[in-house]
PDB file of C-alpha atoms and ligand atoms in Angstrom:
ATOM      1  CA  UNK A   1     -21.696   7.468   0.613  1.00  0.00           C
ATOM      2  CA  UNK A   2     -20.151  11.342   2.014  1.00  0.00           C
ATOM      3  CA  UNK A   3     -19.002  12.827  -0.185  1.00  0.00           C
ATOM      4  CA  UNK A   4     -14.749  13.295  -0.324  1.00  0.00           C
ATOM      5  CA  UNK A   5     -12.304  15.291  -2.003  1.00  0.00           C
ATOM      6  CA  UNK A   6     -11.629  13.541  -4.652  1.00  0.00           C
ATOM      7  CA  UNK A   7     -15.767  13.689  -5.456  1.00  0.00           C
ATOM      8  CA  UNK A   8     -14.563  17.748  -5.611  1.00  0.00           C
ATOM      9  CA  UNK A   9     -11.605  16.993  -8.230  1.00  0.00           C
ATOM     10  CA  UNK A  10     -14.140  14.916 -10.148  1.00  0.00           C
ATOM     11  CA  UNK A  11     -16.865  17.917 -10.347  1.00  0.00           C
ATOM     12  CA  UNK A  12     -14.164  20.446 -10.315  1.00  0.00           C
ATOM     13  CA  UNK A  13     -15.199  22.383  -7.261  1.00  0.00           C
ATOM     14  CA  UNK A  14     -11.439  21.918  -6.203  1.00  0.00           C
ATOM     15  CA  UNK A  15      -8.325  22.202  -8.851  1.00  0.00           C
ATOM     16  CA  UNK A  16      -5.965  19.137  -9.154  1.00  0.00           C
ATOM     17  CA  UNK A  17      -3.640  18.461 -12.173  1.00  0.00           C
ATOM     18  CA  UNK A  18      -5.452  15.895 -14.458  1.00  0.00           C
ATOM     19  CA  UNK A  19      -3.557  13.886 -16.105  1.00  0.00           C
ATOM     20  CA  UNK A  20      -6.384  11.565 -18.014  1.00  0.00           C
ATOM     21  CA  UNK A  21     -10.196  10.870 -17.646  1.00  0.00           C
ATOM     22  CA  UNK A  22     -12.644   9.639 -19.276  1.00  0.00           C
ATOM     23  CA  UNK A  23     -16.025   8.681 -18.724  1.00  0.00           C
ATOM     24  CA  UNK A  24     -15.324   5.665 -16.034  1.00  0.00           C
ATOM     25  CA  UNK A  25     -12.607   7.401 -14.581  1.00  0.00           C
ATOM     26  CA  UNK A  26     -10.338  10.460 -13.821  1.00  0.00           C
ATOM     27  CA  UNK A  27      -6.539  10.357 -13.100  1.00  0.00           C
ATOM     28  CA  UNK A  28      -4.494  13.367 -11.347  1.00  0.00           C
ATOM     29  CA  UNK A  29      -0.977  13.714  -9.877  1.00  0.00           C
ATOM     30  CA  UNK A  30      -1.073  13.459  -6.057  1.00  0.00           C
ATOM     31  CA  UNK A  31      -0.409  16.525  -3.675  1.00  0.00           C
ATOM     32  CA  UNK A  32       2.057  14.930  -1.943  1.00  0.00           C
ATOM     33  CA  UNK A  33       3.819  12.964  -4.079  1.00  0.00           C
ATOM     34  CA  UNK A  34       5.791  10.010  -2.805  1.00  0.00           C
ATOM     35  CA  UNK A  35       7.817   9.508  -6.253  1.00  0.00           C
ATOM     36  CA  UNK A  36       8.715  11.344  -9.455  1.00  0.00           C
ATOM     37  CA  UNK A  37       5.772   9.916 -10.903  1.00  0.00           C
ATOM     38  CA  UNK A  38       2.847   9.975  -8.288  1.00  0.00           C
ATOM     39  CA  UNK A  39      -1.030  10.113  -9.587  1.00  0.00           C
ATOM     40  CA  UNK A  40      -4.240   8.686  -8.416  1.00  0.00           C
ATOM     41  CA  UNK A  41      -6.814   6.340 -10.854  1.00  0.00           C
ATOM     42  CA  UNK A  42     -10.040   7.002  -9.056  1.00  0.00           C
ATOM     43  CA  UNK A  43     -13.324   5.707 -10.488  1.00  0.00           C
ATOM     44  CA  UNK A  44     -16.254   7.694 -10.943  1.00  0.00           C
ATOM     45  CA  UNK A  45     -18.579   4.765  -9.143  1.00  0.00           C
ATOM     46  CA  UNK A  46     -18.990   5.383  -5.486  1.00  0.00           C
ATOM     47  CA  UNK A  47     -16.829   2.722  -3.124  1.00  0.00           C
ATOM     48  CA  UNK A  48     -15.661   3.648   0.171  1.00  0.00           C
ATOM     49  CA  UNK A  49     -12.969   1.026   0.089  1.00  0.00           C
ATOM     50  CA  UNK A  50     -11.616  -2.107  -1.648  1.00  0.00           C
ATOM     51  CA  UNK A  51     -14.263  -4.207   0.620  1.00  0.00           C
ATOM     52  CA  UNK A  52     -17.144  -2.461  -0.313  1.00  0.00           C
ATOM     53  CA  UNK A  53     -16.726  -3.770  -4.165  1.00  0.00           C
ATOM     54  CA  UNK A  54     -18.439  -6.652  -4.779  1.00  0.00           C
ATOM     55  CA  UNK A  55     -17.449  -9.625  -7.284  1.00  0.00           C
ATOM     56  CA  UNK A  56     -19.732  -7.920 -10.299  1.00  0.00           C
ATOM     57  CA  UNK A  57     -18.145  -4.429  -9.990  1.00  0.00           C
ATOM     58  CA  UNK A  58     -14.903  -6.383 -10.033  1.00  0.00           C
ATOM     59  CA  UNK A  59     -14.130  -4.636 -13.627  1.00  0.00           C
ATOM     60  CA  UNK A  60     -13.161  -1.396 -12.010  1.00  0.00           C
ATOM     61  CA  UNK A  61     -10.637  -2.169 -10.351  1.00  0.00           C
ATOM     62  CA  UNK A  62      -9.419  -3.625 -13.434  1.00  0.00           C
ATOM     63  CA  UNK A  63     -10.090  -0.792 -15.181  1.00  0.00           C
ATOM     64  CA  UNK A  64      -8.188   1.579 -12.687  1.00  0.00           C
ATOM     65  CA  UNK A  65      -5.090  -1.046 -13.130  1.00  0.00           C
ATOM     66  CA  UNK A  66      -4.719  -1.045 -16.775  1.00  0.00           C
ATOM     67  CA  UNK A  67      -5.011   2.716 -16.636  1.00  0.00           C
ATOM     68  CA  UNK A  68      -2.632   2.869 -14.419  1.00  0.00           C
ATOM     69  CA  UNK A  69      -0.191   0.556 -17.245  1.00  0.00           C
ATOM     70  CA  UNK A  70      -1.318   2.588 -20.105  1.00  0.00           C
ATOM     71  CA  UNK A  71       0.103   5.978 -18.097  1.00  0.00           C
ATOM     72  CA  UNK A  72       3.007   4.247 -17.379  1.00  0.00           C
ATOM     73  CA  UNK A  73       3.899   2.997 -21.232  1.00  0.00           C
ATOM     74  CA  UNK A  74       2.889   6.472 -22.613  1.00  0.00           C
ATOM     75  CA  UNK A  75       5.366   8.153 -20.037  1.00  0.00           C
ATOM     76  CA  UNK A  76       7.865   6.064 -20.658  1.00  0.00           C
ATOM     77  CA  UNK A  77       8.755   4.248 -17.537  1.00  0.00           C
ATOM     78  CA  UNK A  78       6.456   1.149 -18.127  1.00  0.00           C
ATOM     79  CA  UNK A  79       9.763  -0.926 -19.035  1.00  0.00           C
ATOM     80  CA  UNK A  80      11.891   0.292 -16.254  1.00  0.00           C
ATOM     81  CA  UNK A  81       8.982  -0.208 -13.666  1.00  0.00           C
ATOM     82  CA  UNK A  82       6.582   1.292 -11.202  1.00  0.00           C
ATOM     83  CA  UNK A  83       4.125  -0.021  -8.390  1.00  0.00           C
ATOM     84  CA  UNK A  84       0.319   0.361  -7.656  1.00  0.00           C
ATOM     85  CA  UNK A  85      -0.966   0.549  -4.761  1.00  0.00           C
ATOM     86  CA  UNK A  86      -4.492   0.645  -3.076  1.00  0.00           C
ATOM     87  CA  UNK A  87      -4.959   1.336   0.671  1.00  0.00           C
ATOM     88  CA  UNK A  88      -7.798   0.049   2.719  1.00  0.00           C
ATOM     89  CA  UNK A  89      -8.635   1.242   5.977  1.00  0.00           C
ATOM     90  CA  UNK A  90      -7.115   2.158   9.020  1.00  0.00           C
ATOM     91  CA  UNK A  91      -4.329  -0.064   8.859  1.00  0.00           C
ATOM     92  CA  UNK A  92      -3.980   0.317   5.211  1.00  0.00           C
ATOM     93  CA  UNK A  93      -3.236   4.010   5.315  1.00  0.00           C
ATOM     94  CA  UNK A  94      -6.337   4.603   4.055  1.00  0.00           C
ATOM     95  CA  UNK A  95      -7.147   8.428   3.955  1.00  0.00           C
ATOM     96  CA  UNK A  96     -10.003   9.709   1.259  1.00  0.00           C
ATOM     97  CA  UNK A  97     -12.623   7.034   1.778  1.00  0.00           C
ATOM     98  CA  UNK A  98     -13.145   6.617  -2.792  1.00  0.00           C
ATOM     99  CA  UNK A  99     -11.389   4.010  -4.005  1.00  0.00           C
ATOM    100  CA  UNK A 100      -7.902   4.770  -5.353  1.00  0.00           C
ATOM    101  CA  UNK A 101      -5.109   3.303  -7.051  1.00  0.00           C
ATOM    102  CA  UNK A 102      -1.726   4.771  -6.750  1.00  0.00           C
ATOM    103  CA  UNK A 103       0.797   5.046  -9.131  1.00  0.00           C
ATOM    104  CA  UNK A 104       4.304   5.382  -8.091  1.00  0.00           C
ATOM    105  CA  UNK A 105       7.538   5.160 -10.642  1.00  0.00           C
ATOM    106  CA  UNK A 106       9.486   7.612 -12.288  1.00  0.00           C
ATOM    107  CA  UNK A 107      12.324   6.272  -9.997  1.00  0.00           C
ATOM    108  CA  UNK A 108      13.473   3.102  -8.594  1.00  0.00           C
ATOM    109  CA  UNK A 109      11.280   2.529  -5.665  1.00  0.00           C
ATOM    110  CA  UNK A 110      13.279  -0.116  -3.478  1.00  0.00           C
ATOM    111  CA  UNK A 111      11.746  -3.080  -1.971  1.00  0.00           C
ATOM    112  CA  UNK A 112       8.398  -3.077  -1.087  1.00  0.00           C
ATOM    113  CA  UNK A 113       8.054  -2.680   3.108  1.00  0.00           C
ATOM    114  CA  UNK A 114      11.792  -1.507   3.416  1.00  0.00           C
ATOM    115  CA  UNK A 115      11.651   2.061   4.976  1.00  0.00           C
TER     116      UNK A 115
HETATM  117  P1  5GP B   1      -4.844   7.156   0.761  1.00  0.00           P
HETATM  118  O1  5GP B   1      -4.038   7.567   1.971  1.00  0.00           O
HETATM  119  O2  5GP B   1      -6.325   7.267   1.026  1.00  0.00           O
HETATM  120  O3  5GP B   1      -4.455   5.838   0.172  1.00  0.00           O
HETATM  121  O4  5GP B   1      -4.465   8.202  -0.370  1.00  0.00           O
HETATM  122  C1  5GP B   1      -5.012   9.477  -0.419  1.00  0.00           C
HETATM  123  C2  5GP B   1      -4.044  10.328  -1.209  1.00  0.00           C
HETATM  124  O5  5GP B   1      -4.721  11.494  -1.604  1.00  0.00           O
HETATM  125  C3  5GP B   1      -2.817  10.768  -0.418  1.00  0.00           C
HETATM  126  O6  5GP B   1      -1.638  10.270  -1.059  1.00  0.00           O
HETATM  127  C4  5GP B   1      -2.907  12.290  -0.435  1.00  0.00           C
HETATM  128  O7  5GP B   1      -1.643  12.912  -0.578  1.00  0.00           O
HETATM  129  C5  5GP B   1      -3.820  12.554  -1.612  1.00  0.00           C
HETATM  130  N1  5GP B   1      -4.609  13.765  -1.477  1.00  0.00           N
HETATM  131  C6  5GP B   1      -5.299  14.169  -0.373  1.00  0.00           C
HETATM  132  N2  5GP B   1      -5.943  15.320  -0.626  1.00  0.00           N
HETATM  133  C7  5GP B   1      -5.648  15.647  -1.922  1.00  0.00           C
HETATM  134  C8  5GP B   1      -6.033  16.743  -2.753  1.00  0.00           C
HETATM  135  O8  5GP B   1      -6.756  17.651  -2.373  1.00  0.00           O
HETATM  136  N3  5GP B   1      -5.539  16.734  -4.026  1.00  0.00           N
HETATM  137  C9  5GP B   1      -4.727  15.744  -4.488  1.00  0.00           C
HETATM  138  N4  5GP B   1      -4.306  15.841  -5.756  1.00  0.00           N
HETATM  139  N5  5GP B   1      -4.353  14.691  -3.730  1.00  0.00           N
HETATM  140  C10 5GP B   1      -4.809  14.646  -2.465  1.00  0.00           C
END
């Protein structure tokens, strides 16, 4: 799989603001942040996009999800609410091809699809 920026932010040849890794994954605030709260849960296993996980890696996803929840409840903003997100593709908006979750909350976010 090429290699992508966020494979950079992982081995720190580029700078990003981490906000939480471990040894699975790594979390850090978006550069163009589409919310108060904006930050990408990126695993450290290689998958261009969502299709390219198969049933048995399934757990990562998971993984990226409940980090996603724990950031939220240690912020603070777990109660009032936030959204994840994961784009796929062209038509997705997809635009670094690792998989990513995004995070969005800090503010309320409106209905999902309204522009
Ligand atoms: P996608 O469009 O693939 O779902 O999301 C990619 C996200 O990565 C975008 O929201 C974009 O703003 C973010 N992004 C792209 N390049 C960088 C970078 O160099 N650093 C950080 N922190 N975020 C980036």
């Amino acid at each position: 799989m090429p290699m992508t920026i966020f494979h950079a932010i992982i081995d720190r040849k580029i700078p990003a603001d981490i906000v939480y890794e471990d040894e699975r994954l790594i979390a850090f605030r978006d550069i163009a942040p589409q919310a108060p709260v904006h930050v990408l849960f990126v695993p450290k296993q290689d998958f261009a996009t969502l299709n390219d996980v198969p049933e048995d890696a399934a757990i990562v996803i998971g993984r990226l999800a409940t980090a996603a929840a724990r950031y939220a409840k240690a912020q603070g903003f777990a109660e009032s609410g936030y959204r994840i997100v994961m784009n796929c593709n062209g038509d997705g908006g997809q635009t670094v091809f690792q998989i990513h979750l995004h995070l969005l909350g800090g503010a309320p976010l409106g209905h999902f699809g309204t522009p």
